[in-house]
Every structure is written in C-alpha cells, then in structure tokens.
mmCIF file with all atom_site columns, C-alpha atoms in Angstrom:
data_model
loop_
_atom_site.group_PDB
_atom_site.id
_atom_site.type_symbol
_atom_site.label_atom_id
_atom_site.label_alt_id
_atom_site.label_comp_id
_atom_site.label_asym_id
_atom_site.label_entity_id
_atom_site.label_seq_id
_atom_site.pdbx_PDB_ins_code
_atom_site.Cartn_x
_atom_site.Cartn_y
_atom_site.Cartn_z
_atom_site.occupancy
_atom_site.B_iso_or_equiv
_atom_site.pdbx_formal_charge
_atom_site.auth_seq_id
_atom_site.auth_comp_id
_atom_site.auth_asym_id
_atom_site.auth_atom_id
_atom_site.pdbx_PDB_model_num
ATOM 1   C CA . MET A 1 1   ? 0.000   0.000   0.000   1.00 43.00 ? 1   MET A CA 1
ATOM 2   C CA . SER A 1 2   ? 1.011   3.655   -0.241  1.00 41.00 ? 2   SER A CA 1
ATOM 3   C CA . ASP A 1 3   ? 2.651   5.515   2.616   1.00 44.00 ? 3   ASP A CA 1
ATOM 4   C CA . GLN A 1 4   ? 0.988   8.772   1.598   1.00 47.00 ? 4   GLN A CA 1
ATOM 5   C CA . ALA A 1 5   ? -0.856  10.677  4.338   1.00 69.00 ? 5   ALA A CA 1
ATOM 6   C CA . VAL A 1 6   ? -4.070  10.571  2.284   1.00 93.00 ? 6   VAL A CA 1
ATOM 7   C CA . LEU A 1 7   ? -5.023  7.447   0.357   1.00 97.00 ? 7   LEU A CA 1
ATOM 8   C CA . ARG A 1 8   ? -5.839  8.185   -3.285  1.00 98.00 ? 8   ARG A CA 1
ATOM 9   C CA . LEU A 1 9   ? -8.957  6.341   -4.463  1.00 98.00 ? 9   LEU A CA 1
ATOM 10  C CA . VAL A 1 10  ? -10.301 5.688   -7.935  1.00 98.00 ? 10  VAL A CA 1
ATOM 11  C CA . VAL A 1 11  ? -13.899 4.490   -7.604  1.00 98.00 ? 11  VAL A CA 1
ATOM 12  C CA . LEU A 1 12  ? -15.575 2.494   -10.402 1.00 98.00 ? 12  LEU A CA 1
ATOM 13  C CA . VAL A 1 13  ? -19.358 2.570   -10.874 1.00 98.00 ? 13  VAL A CA 1
ATOM 14  C CA . SER A 1 14  ? -21.964 1.227   -13.285 1.00 95.00 ? 14  SER A CA 1
ATOM 15  C CA . GLY A 1 15  ? -25.238 2.518   -11.873 1.00 94.00 ? 15  GLY A CA 1
ATOM 16  C CA . SER A 1 16  ? -26.812 4.785   -9.288  1.00 94.00 ? 16  SER A CA 1
ATOM 17  C CA . GLY A 1 17  ? -23.689 5.144   -7.156  1.00 96.00 ? 17  GLY A CA 1
ATOM 18  C CA . THR A 1 18  ? -25.135 4.932   -3.641  1.00 95.00 ? 18  THR A CA 1
ATOM 19  C CA . ASN A 1 19  ? -21.924 3.357   -2.316  1.00 96.00 ? 19  ASN A CA 1
ATOM 20  C CA . LEU A 1 20  ? -19.970 6.048   -4.140  1.00 97.00 ? 20  LEU A CA 1
ATOM 21  C CA . GLN A 1 21  ? -22.088 8.735   -2.465  1.00 97.00 ? 21  GLN A CA 1
ATOM 22  C CA . ALA A 1 22  ? -21.343 7.251   0.941   1.00 97.00 ? 22  ALA A CA 1
ATOM 23  C CA . LEU A 1 23  ? -17.617 7.371   0.160   1.00 98.00 ? 23  LEU A CA 1
ATOM 24  C CA . LEU A 1 24  ? -17.873 10.928  -1.176  1.00 98.00 ? 24  LEU A CA 1
ATOM 25  C CA . ASP A 1 25  ? -19.605 12.034  2.019   1.00 97.00 ? 25  ASP A CA 1
ATOM 26  C CA . ALA A 1 26  ? -17.068 10.279  4.244   1.00 97.00 ? 26  ALA A CA 1
ATOM 27  C CA . SER A 1 27  ? -14.068 11.598  2.333   1.00 96.00 ? 27  SER A CA 1
ATOM 28  C CA . ARG A 1 28  ? -15.158 15.169  3.119   1.00 95.00 ? 28  ARG A CA 1
ATOM 29  C CA . GLU A 1 29  ? -14.812 14.494  6.846   1.00 95.00 ? 29  GLU A CA 1
ATOM 30  C CA . ALA A 1 30  ? -11.588 15.610  8.501   1.00 91.00 ? 30  ALA A CA 1
ATOM 31  C CA . GLY A 1 31  ? -9.431  12.665  9.406   1.00 95.00 ? 31  GLY A CA 1
ATOM 32  C CA . TYR A 1 32  ? -11.131 10.098  7.169   1.00 97.00 ? 32  TYR A CA 1
ATOM 33  C CA . GLY A 1 33  ? -7.813  9.522   5.458   1.00 97.00 ? 33  GLY A CA 1
ATOM 34  C CA . ALA A 1 34  ? -8.896  8.927   1.857   1.00 98.00 ? 34  ALA A CA 1
ATOM 35  C CA . GLU A 1 35  ? -9.594  11.142  -1.137  1.00 97.00 ? 35  GLU A CA 1
ATOM 36  C CA . ILE A 1 36  ? -11.524 10.179  -4.273  1.00 98.00 ? 36  ILE A CA 1
ATOM 37  C CA . VAL A 1 37  ? -9.332  11.488  -7.094  1.00 98.00 ? 37  VAL A CA 1
ATOM 38  C CA . ALA A 1 38  ? -11.495 10.141  -9.951  1.00 98.00 ? 38  ALA A CA 1
ATOM 39  C CA . VAL A 1 39  ? -14.622 8.125   -10.683 1.00 98.00 ? 39  VAL A CA 1
ATOM 40  C CA . GLY A 1 40  ? -14.675 5.774   -13.659 1.00 98.00 ? 40  GLY A CA 1
ATOM 41  C CA . ALA A 1 41  ? -17.555 3.996   -15.366 1.00 98.00 ? 41  ALA A CA 1
ATOM 42  C CA . ASP A 1 42  ? -18.230 1.513   -18.144 1.00 97.00 ? 42  ASP A CA 1
ATOM 43  C CA . ARG A 1 43  ? -21.215 3.441   -19.464 1.00 96.00 ? 43  ARG A CA 1
ATOM 44  C CA . THR A 1 44  ? -22.448 6.995   -19.869 1.00 96.00 ? 44  THR A CA 1
ATOM 45  C CA . GLY A 1 45  ? -25.587 8.648   -18.534 1.00 96.00 ? 45  GLY A CA 1
ATOM 46  C CA . ILE A 1 46  ? -25.610 7.054   -15.087 1.00 97.00 ? 46  ILE A CA 1
ATOM 47  C CA . GLU A 1 47  ? -26.342 8.668   -11.745 1.00 97.00 ? 47  GLU A CA 1
ATOM 48  C CA . GLY A 1 48  ? -23.008 7.518   -10.356 1.00 97.00 ? 48  GLY A CA 1
ATOM 49  C CA . LEU A 1 49  ? -21.177 9.829   -12.757 1.00 97.00 ? 49  LEU A CA 1
ATOM 50  C CA . ALA A 1 50  ? -23.603 12.641  -11.972 1.00 98.00 ? 50  ALA A CA 1
ATOM 51  C CA . ARG A 1 51  ? -22.903 12.244  -8.253  1.00 98.00 ? 51  ARG A CA 1
ATOM 52  C CA . ALA A 1 52  ? -19.174 12.574  -8.892  1.00 98.00 ? 52  ALA A CA 1
ATOM 53  C CA . GLU A 1 53  ? -19.649 15.617  -11.114 1.00 97.00 ? 53  GLU A CA 1
ATOM 54  C CA . ARG A 1 54  ? -21.825 17.349  -8.511  1.00 97.00 ? 54  ARG A CA 1
ATOM 55  C CA . ALA A 1 55  ? -19.076 16.719  -5.976  1.00 97.00 ? 55  ALA A CA 1
ATOM 56  C CA . GLY A 1 56  ? -16.452 18.195  -8.295  1.00 97.00 ? 56  GLY A CA 1
ATOM 57  C CA . VAL A 1 57  ? -14.642 14.878  -8.769  1.00 98.00 ? 57  VAL A CA 1
ATOM 58  C CA . PRO A 1 58  ? -13.182 14.159  -12.245 1.00 98.00 ? 58  PRO A CA 1
ATOM 59  C CA . THR A 1 59  ? -14.795 11.317  -14.179 1.00 98.00 ? 59  THR A CA 1
ATOM 60  C CA . PHE A 1 60  ? -13.935 9.042   -17.085 1.00 98.00 ? 60  PHE A CA 1
ATOM 61  C CA . VAL A 1 61  ? -15.852 6.446   -19.104 1.00 98.00 ? 61  VAL A CA 1
ATOM 62  C CA . GLU A 1 62  ? -14.362 3.395   -20.812 1.00 97.00 ? 62  GLU A CA 1
ATOM 63  C CA . ARG A 1 63  ? -17.057 1.510   -22.709 1.00 96.00 ? 63  ARG A CA 1
ATOM 64  C CA . LEU A 1 64  ? -16.558 -2.104  -23.696 1.00 95.00 ? 64  LEU A CA 1
ATOM 65  C CA . ALA A 1 65  ? -18.397 -1.413  -26.958 1.00 95.00 ? 65  ALA A CA 1
ATOM 66  C CA . ASP A 1 66  ? -15.655 1.013   -28.023 1.00 96.00 ? 66  ASP A CA 1
ATOM 67  C CA . HIS A 1 67  ? -13.059 -1.778  -28.193 1.00 96.00 ? 67  HIS A CA 1
ATOM 68  C CA . PRO A 1 68  ? -12.723 -4.706  -30.589 1.00 95.00 ? 68  PRO A CA 1
ATOM 69  C CA . ASP A 1 69  ? -12.459 -7.218  -27.746 1.00 96.00 ? 69  ASP A CA 1
ATOM 70  C CA . ARG A 1 70  ? -12.467 -7.583  -23.993 1.00 95.00 ? 70  ARG A CA 1
ATOM 71  C CA . ALA A 1 71  ? -8.675  -7.679  -23.801 1.00 96.00 ? 71  ALA A CA 1
ATOM 72  C CA . GLY A 1 72  ? -8.444  -4.267  -25.417 1.00 97.00 ? 72  GLY A CA 1
ATOM 73  C CA . TRP A 1 73  ? -10.954 -2.854  -22.962 1.00 97.00 ? 73  TRP A CA 1
ATOM 74  C CA . ASP A 1 74  ? -9.064  -4.348  -20.023 1.00 97.00 ? 74  ASP A CA 1
ATOM 75  C CA . ILE A 1 75  ? -5.862  -2.608  -21.112 1.00 97.00 ? 75  ILE A CA 1
ATOM 76  C CA . ALA A 1 76  ? -7.580  0.702   -21.836 1.00 98.00 ? 76  ALA A CA 1
ATOM 77  C CA . LEU A 1 77  ? -9.380  0.731   -18.477 1.00 98.00 ? 77  LEU A CA 1
ATOM 78  C CA . ALA A 1 78  ? -6.162  -0.011  -16.593 1.00 98.00 ? 78  ALA A CA 1
ATOM 79  C CA . ARG A 1 79  ? -4.460  2.881   -18.368 1.00 98.00 ? 79  ARG A CA 1
ATOM 80  C CA . ARG A 1 80  ? -7.284  5.271   -17.514 1.00 98.00 ? 80  ARG A CA 1
ATOM 81  C CA . ILE A 1 81  ? -7.094  4.231   -13.875 1.00 98.00 ? 81  ILE A CA 1
ATOM 82  C CA . ALA A 1 82  ? -3.297  4.478   -13.792 1.00 98.00 ? 82  ALA A CA 1
ATOM 83  C CA . ALA A 1 83  ? -3.408  8.070   -15.024 1.00 98.00 ? 83  ALA A CA 1
ATOM 84  C CA . TRP A 1 84  ? -4.797  9.061   -11.608 1.00 98.00 ? 84  TRP A CA 1
ATOM 85  C CA . LYS A 1 85  ? -2.029  7.282   -9.658  1.00 98.00 ? 85  LYS A CA 1
ATOM 86  C CA . PRO A 1 86  ? -4.376  5.616   -7.170  1.00 98.00 ? 86  PRO A CA 1
ATOM 87  C CA . ASP A 1 87  ? -3.289  3.814   -4.030  1.00 97.00 ? 87  ASP A CA 1
ATOM 88  C CA . LEU A 1 88  ? -6.517  1.808   -4.089  1.00 98.00 ? 88  LEU A CA 1
ATOM 89  C CA . VAL A 1 89  ? -9.273  1.075   -6.603  1.00 98.00 ? 89  VAL A CA 1
ATOM 90  C CA . VAL A 1 90  ? -12.791 0.599   -5.220  1.00 98.00 ? 90  VAL A CA 1
ATOM 91  C CA . CYS A 1 91  ? -15.544 -1.155  -7.183  1.00 97.00 ? 91  CYS A CA 1
ATOM 92  C CA . ALA A 1 92  ? -18.758 0.468   -5.961  1.00 96.00 ? 92  ALA A CA 1
ATOM 93  C CA . GLY A 1 93  ? -21.436 -1.324  -7.937  1.00 91.00 ? 93  GLY A CA 1
ATOM 94  C CA . PHE A 1 94  ? -19.164 -1.818  -10.955 1.00 94.00 ? 94  PHE A CA 1
ATOM 95  C CA . MET A 1 95  ? -20.818 -4.524  -13.043 1.00 90.00 ? 95  MET A CA 1
ATOM 96  C CA . LYS A 1 96  ? -17.827 -5.758  -15.015 1.00 91.00 ? 96  LYS A CA 1
ATOM 97  C CA . ILE A 1 97  ? -15.201 -8.256  -13.899 1.00 91.00 ? 97  ILE A CA 1
ATOM 98  C CA . LEU A 1 98  ? -11.844 -6.531  -13.953 1.00 95.00 ? 98  LEU A CA 1
ATOM 99  C CA . GLY A 1 99  ? -9.081  -8.072  -16.034 1.00 95.00 ? 99  GLY A CA 1
ATOM 100 C CA . ALA A 1 100 ? -5.466  -8.790  -15.182 1.00 96.00 ? 100 ALA A CA 1
ATOM 101 C CA . PRO A 1 101 ? -4.149  -5.369  -16.317 1.00 97.00 ? 101 PRO A CA 1
ATOM 102 C CA . THR A 1 102 ? -6.059  -3.734  -13.448 1.00 97.00 ? 102 THR A CA 1
ATOM 103 C CA . ILE A 1 103 ? -6.011  -6.520  -10.857 1.00 96.00 ? 103 ILE A CA 1
ATOM 104 C CA . GLU A 1 104 ? -2.257  -6.992  -11.158 1.00 96.00 ? 104 GLU A CA 1
ATOM 105 C CA . ALA A 1 105 ? -1.450  -3.276  -11.125 1.00 97.00 ? 105 ALA A CA 1
ATOM 106 C CA . PHE A 1 106 ? -3.517  -2.046  -8.164  1.00 97.00 ? 106 PHE A CA 1
ATOM 107 C CA . PRO A 1 107 ? -5.107  -3.335  -4.981  1.00 97.00 ? 107 PRO A CA 1
ATOM 108 C CA . VAL A 1 108 ? -8.819  -3.486  -5.820  1.00 98.00 ? 108 VAL A CA 1
ATOM 109 C CA . VAL A 1 109 ? -11.587 -3.601  -3.202  1.00 98.00 ? 109 VAL A CA 1
ATOM 110 C CA . ASN A 1 110 ? -15.014 -4.976  -4.077  1.00 97.00 ? 110 ASN A CA 1
ATOM 111 C CA . THR A 1 111 ? -18.220 -5.764  -2.201  1.00 97.00 ? 111 THR A CA 1
ATOM 112 C CA . HIS A 1 112 ? -20.643 -8.681  -2.356  1.00 97.00 ? 112 HIS A CA 1
ATOM 113 C CA . PRO A 1 113 ? -24.159 -9.007  -0.860  1.00 97.00 ? 113 PRO A CA 1
ATOM 114 C CA . ALA A 1 114 ? -23.566 -12.306 0.927   1.00 98.00 ? 114 ALA A CA 1
ATOM 115 C CA . LEU A 1 115 ? -21.193 -13.818 3.457   1.00 98.00 ? 115 LEU A CA 1
ATOM 116 C CA . LEU A 1 116 ? -18.501 -15.249 1.216   1.00 98.00 ? 116 LEU A CA 1
ATOM 117 C CA . PRO A 1 117 ? -17.481 -17.904 0.444   1.00 97.00 ? 117 PRO A CA 1
ATOM 118 C CA . ALA A 1 118 ? -21.209 -18.740 0.522   1.00 98.00 ? 118 ALA A CA 1
ATOM 119 C CA . PHE A 1 119 ? -23.352 -17.620 -2.433  1.00 98.00 ? 119 PHE A CA 1
ATOM 120 C CA . PRO A 1 120 ? -20.820 -15.988 -4.787  1.00 97.00 ? 120 PRO A CA 1
ATOM 121 C CA . GLY A 1 121 ? -21.776 -14.644 -8.201  1.00 94.00 ? 121 GLY A CA 1
ATOM 122 C CA . ALA A 1 122 ? -24.386 -12.306 -9.596  1.00 93.00 ? 122 ALA A CA 1
ATOM 123 C CA . HIS A 1 123 ? -27.358 -13.642 -7.569  1.00 96.00 ? 123 HIS A CA 1
ATOM 124 C CA . GLY A 1 124 ? -25.983 -13.836 -4.038  1.00 97.00 ? 124 GLY A CA 1
ATOM 125 C CA . VAL A 1 125 ? -29.134 -12.464 -2.383  1.00 98.00 ? 125 VAL A CA 1
ATOM 126 C CA . ARG A 1 126 ? -31.493 -14.656 -4.396  1.00 98.00 ? 126 ARG A CA 1
ATOM 127 C CA . ASP A 1 127 ? -29.379 -17.754 -3.803  1.00 98.00 ? 127 ASP A CA 1
ATOM 128 C CA . ALA A 1 128 ? -29.132 -17.184 -0.052  1.00 98.00 ? 128 ALA A CA 1
ATOM 129 C CA . LEU A 1 129 ? -32.883 -16.659 0.208   1.00 97.00 ? 129 LEU A CA 1
ATOM 130 C CA . ALA A 1 130 ? -33.613 -19.762 -1.864  1.00 97.00 ? 130 ALA A CA 1
ATOM 131 C CA . TYR A 1 131 ? -31.290 -21.837 0.309   1.00 98.00 ? 131 TYR A CA 1
ATOM 132 C CA . GLY A 1 132 ? -33.273 -20.850 3.391   1.00 98.00 ? 132 GLY A CA 1
ATOM 133 C CA . VAL A 1 133 ? -30.489 -19.255 5.433   1.00 98.00 ? 133 VAL A CA 1
ATOM 134 C CA . ARG A 1 134 ? -31.547 -17.374 8.543   1.00 98.00 ? 134 ARG A CA 1
ATOM 135 C CA . VAL A 1 135 ? -28.542 -15.043 8.470   1.00 98.00 ? 135 VAL A CA 1
ATOM 136 C CA . THR A 1 136 ? -26.783 -13.562 5.463   1.00 98.00 ? 136 THR A CA 1
ATOM 137 C CA . GLY A 1 137 ? -24.827 -10.318 5.092   1.00 98.00 ? 137 GLY A CA 1
ATOM 138 C CA . CYS A 1 138 ? -22.205 -8.536  3.041   1.00 98.00 ? 138 CYS A CA 1
ATOM 139 C CA . THR A 1 139 ? -18.509 -8.899  2.369   1.00 98.00 ? 139 THR A CA 1
ATOM 140 C CA . VAL A 1 140 ? -15.757 -6.421  1.545   1.00 98.00 ? 140 VAL A CA 1
ATOM 141 C CA . MET A 1 141 ? -12.854 -8.198  -0.136  1.00 98.00 ? 141 MET A CA 1
ATOM 142 C CA . PHE A 1 142 ? -9.916  -7.748  -2.429  1.00 98.00 ? 142 PHE A CA 1
ATOM 143 C CA . ALA A 1 143 ? -10.700 -8.601  -6.032  1.00 96.00 ? 143 ALA A CA 1
ATOM 144 C CA . ASP A 1 144 ? -8.656  -11.267 -7.752  1.00 94.00 ? 144 ASP A CA 1
ATOM 145 C CA . ALA A 1 145 ? -8.867  -13.178 -11.028 1.00 90.00 ? 145 ALA A CA 1
ATOM 146 C CA . GLY A 1 146 ? -11.863 -15.212 -9.850  1.00 90.00 ? 146 GLY A CA 1
ATOM 147 C CA . VAL A 1 147 ? -15.471 -14.303 -9.156  1.00 91.00 ? 147 VAL A CA 1
ATOM 148 C CA . ASP A 1 148 ? -15.839 -13.241 -5.508  1.00 94.00 ? 148 ASP A CA 1
ATOM 149 C CA . THR A 1 149 ? -12.830 -15.357 -4.526  1.00 95.00 ? 149 THR A CA 1
ATOM 150 C CA . GLY A 1 150 ? -10.366 -12.731 -3.243  1.00 97.00 ? 150 GLY A CA 1
ATOM 151 C CA . PRO A 1 151 ? -9.134  -12.380 0.343   1.00 98.00 ? 151 PRO A CA 1
ATOM 152 C CA . ILE A 1 152 ? -11.854 -11.160 2.718   1.00 98.00 ? 152 ILE A CA 1
ATOM 153 C CA . ILE A 1 153 ? -11.256 -7.830  4.453   1.00 98.00 ? 153 ILE A CA 1
ATOM 154 C CA . ALA A 1 154 ? -14.471 -7.374  6.442   1.00 98.00 ? 154 ALA A CA 1
ATOM 155 C CA . GLN A 1 155 ? -17.956 -8.867  6.814   1.00 98.00 ? 155 GLN A CA 1
ATOM 156 C CA . GLU A 1 156 ? -21.203 -7.924  8.518   1.00 98.00 ? 156 GLU A CA 1
ATOM 157 C CA . THR A 1 157 ? -24.283 -10.042 9.153   1.00 98.00 ? 157 THR A CA 1
ATOM 158 C CA . VAL A 1 158 ? -27.885 -9.260  8.184   1.00 98.00 ? 158 VAL A CA 1
ATOM 159 C CA . PRO A 1 159 ? -30.831 -11.328 9.507   1.00 98.00 ? 159 PRO A CA 1
ATOM 160 C CA . VAL A 1 160 ? -33.286 -12.936 7.111   1.00 98.00 ? 160 VAL A CA 1
ATOM 161 C CA . TYR A 1 161 ? -36.931 -12.452 8.074   1.00 98.00 ? 161 TYR A CA 1
ATOM 162 C CA . ASP A 1 162 ? -39.865 -14.721 7.221   1.00 95.00 ? 162 ASP A CA 1
ATOM 163 C CA . GLY A 1 163 ? -41.510 -12.080 5.038   1.00 95.00 ? 163 GLY A CA 1
ATOM 164 C CA . ASP A 1 164 ? -38.426 -11.252 3.022   1.00 97.00 ? 164 ASP A CA 1
ATOM 165 C CA . ASP A 1 165 ? -38.341 -11.339 -0.735  1.00 97.00 ? 165 ASP A CA 1
ATOM 166 C CA . GLU A 1 166 ? -35.199 -10.676 -2.767  1.00 98.00 ? 166 GLU A CA 1
ATOM 167 C CA . HIS A 1 167 ? -35.824 -6.927  -3.007  1.00 98.00 ? 167 HIS A CA 1
ATOM 168 C CA . LEU A 1 168 ? -36.511 -6.382  0.703   1.00 98.00 ? 168 LEU A CA 1
ATOM 169 C CA . LEU A 1 169 ? -33.512 -8.421  1.772   1.00 98.00 ? 169 LEU A CA 1
ATOM 170 C CA . HIS A 1 170 ? -31.201 -6.789  -0.766  1.00 97.00 ? 170 HIS A CA 1
ATOM 171 C CA . GLU A 1 171 ? -32.188 -3.295  0.371   1.00 97.00 ? 171 GLU A CA 1
ATOM 172 C CA . ARG A 1 172 ? -31.354 -4.155  3.988   1.00 98.00 ? 172 ARG A CA 1
ATOM 173 C CA . ILE A 1 173 ? -28.044 -5.667  2.925   1.00 98.00 ? 173 ILE A CA 1
ATOM 174 C CA . LYS A 1 174 ? -27.153 -2.602  0.839   1.00 96.00 ? 174 LYS A CA 1
ATOM 175 C CA . ALA A 1 175 ? -27.740 -0.294  3.809   1.00 97.00 ? 175 ALA A CA 1
ATOM 176 C CA . VAL A 1 176 ? -25.312 -2.343  5.905   1.00 98.00 ? 176 VAL A CA 1
ATOM 177 C CA . GLU A 1 177 ? -22.888 -2.690  3.004   1.00 97.00 ? 177 GLU A CA 1
ATOM 178 C CA . ARG A 1 178 ? -22.560 1.085   2.573   1.00 97.00 ? 178 ARG A CA 1
ATOM 179 C CA . VAL A 1 179 ? -21.594 1.529   6.210   1.00 98.00 ? 179 VAL A CA 1
ATOM 180 C CA . LEU A 1 180 ? -19.178 -1.410  6.140   1.00 98.00 ? 180 LEU A CA 1
ATOM 181 C CA . LEU A 1 181 ? -17.474 -0.198  2.951   1.00 98.00 ? 181 LEU A CA 1
ATOM 182 C CA . VAL A 1 182 ? -16.988 3.327   4.295   1.00 98.00 ? 182 VAL A CA 1
ATOM 183 C CA . GLU A 1 183 ? -15.658 2.057   7.628   1.00 98.00 ? 183 GLU A CA 1
ATOM 184 C CA . THR A 1 184 ? -13.330 -0.442  5.959   1.00 98.00 ? 184 THR A CA 1
ATOM 185 C CA . ILE A 1 185 ? -11.836 1.997   3.444   1.00 98.00 ? 185 ILE A CA 1
ATOM 186 C CA . GLY A 1 186 ? -11.358 4.527   6.241   1.00 97.00 ? 186 GLY A CA 1
ATOM 187 C CA . ARG A 1 187 ? -9.504  2.010   8.376   1.00 97.00 ? 187 ARG A CA 1
ATOM 188 C CA . MET A 1 188 ? -7.350  0.952   5.440   1.00 97.00 ? 188 MET A CA 1
ATOM 189 C CA . ALA A 1 189 ? -6.484  4.601   4.807   1.00 97.00 ? 189 ALA A CA 1
ATOM 190 C CA . ARG A 1 190 ? -5.685  5.474   8.405   1.00 96.00 ? 190 ARG A CA 1
ATOM 191 C CA . GLU A 1 191 ? -4.181  2.226   9.665   1.00 96.00 ? 191 GLU A CA 1
ATOM 192 C CA . GLY A 1 192 ? -2.798  0.469   6.578   1.00 96.00 ? 192 GLY A CA 1
ATOM 193 C CA . TRP A 1 193 ? -3.191  -3.204  5.756   1.00 97.00 ? 193 TRP A CA 1
ATOM 194 C CA . SER A 1 194 ? -1.270  -6.352  5.014   1.00 97.00 ? 194 SER A CA 1
ATOM 195 C CA . VAL A 1 195 ? -2.187  -9.572  3.207   1.00 96.00 ? 195 VAL A CA 1
ATOM 196 C CA . SER A 1 196 ? -0.709  -12.971 3.996   1.00 96.00 ? 196 SER A CA 1
ATOM 197 C CA . GLY A 1 197 ? -2.242  -15.703 1.874   1.00 94.00 ? 197 GLY A CA 1
ATOM 198 C CA . ARG A 1 198 ? -5.972  -15.312 2.425   1.00 95.00 ? 198 ARG A CA 1
ATOM 199 C CA . ARG A 1 199 ? -5.589  -13.421 5.702   1.00 97.00 ? 199 ARG A CA 1
ATOM 200 C CA . VAL A 1 200 ? -6.028  -9.639  5.613   1.00 98.00 ? 200 VAL A CA 1
ATOM 201 C CA . ARG A 1 201 ? -4.920  -7.592  8.593   1.00 97.00 ? 201 ARG A CA 1
ATOM 202 C CA . LEU A 1 202 ? -5.859  -3.966  9.096   1.00 96.00 ? 202 LEU A CA 1
ATOM 203 C CA . GLY A 1 203 ? -3.492  -1.841  11.093  1.00 89.00 ? 203 GLY A CA 1
ATOM 204 C CA . GLY A 1 204 ? 0.069   -2.415  12.232  1.00 67.00 ? 204 GLY A CA 1
#
C-alpha cells in the first residue's frame, strides 16, 4: 500500500452510485484519510457519474463497446485508472469483472451481498434466500482473477426475516454494506493493511 498521508482512491461505478455517495460524504470528513481522485464507469448517462460531477470529482468512461475485444478494454481501463495514480481502486457497484491489467497493477476492493465464500456470483441475495439461510450479510474483499474469490477484508451479518423477498432483503443488505465499505476503506487509509495468503490484517 502507499505511505501517503491521504489514500488516493479511484472508484468504479456502473449505476446509481449509492456506495460512491457514501464514500464521497465520508471523504469530506476531517481525518477520514482517503480522497476520491477520480470516478470511472463503463457506461455513460448514469447517476453515479452525476454524483461525482456534482461533488467536483473528475470522471472518465471506458465503454466495452468502443473496443474490438475484452482484452483491449481491459488494457484501456487499466491505463485510464493508472493516469490518476491511485493507491486503491474501489468497485462500488461496478458490473464488469476486472481483467489482469487492473487486478495486477492495483489493490482493488469490491463488495458482495452475501457472506462469502457462501453464495458468490451475480445472484448472491437470491441464492441465499432460496437456500433458506436465517442469516446472510455482506462482504468487503480484495478482487482477484476469480469471481468473488479474493481475500476477505471485512464482513457484517444481516438477519433474514420470514416475510423477506429478494428486493426487501437486498435493500437491507445494501444499507449495511454502505456503512461497512466506508468504515473499511477509512480504516485501510488510516491504519494500513497487510495480506498474507488469504488473511487480511488492518493496522500495524
């Protein structure tokens, strides 16, 4: 990680950007320890970009459709991120799997709406509900080459109620996830981190 006094973040979004907004709000607080230097997206016309623009944060868009193949997009996205010299990349509702050019160049933090390693993939909330679990939650982890397989940084539980459907449960998880992401990034910025195998330690 960087030894800079303020951690430089590039945040990637694909949609409404509620997690991004939580990070923008936190980064304005004295002593949070992190600054969002740019927000990137894989599509135009989304609220996540509008949130960044209203906050005065520079934005960039790298669309997959503008490249002949996925490999070309992976390289182009990594270059756009690198231009901002981030200490950490945060996927805040970014709906593309990042390729090796980004994963190997930067530490990347992602979130997932389940308690990994249970229920990975695009339908974590639906799968947990269908399985009949009584407790689920959210995970903040480092991204790696797999799908939701990176080292776990932090987790928080969310109870499952009898009347829950996928939407109700997901909304409760997202509320907890926003708080957990902000707290985790703040701790990483202020205290540092280390990774040994699959074990992540925050602080000295």
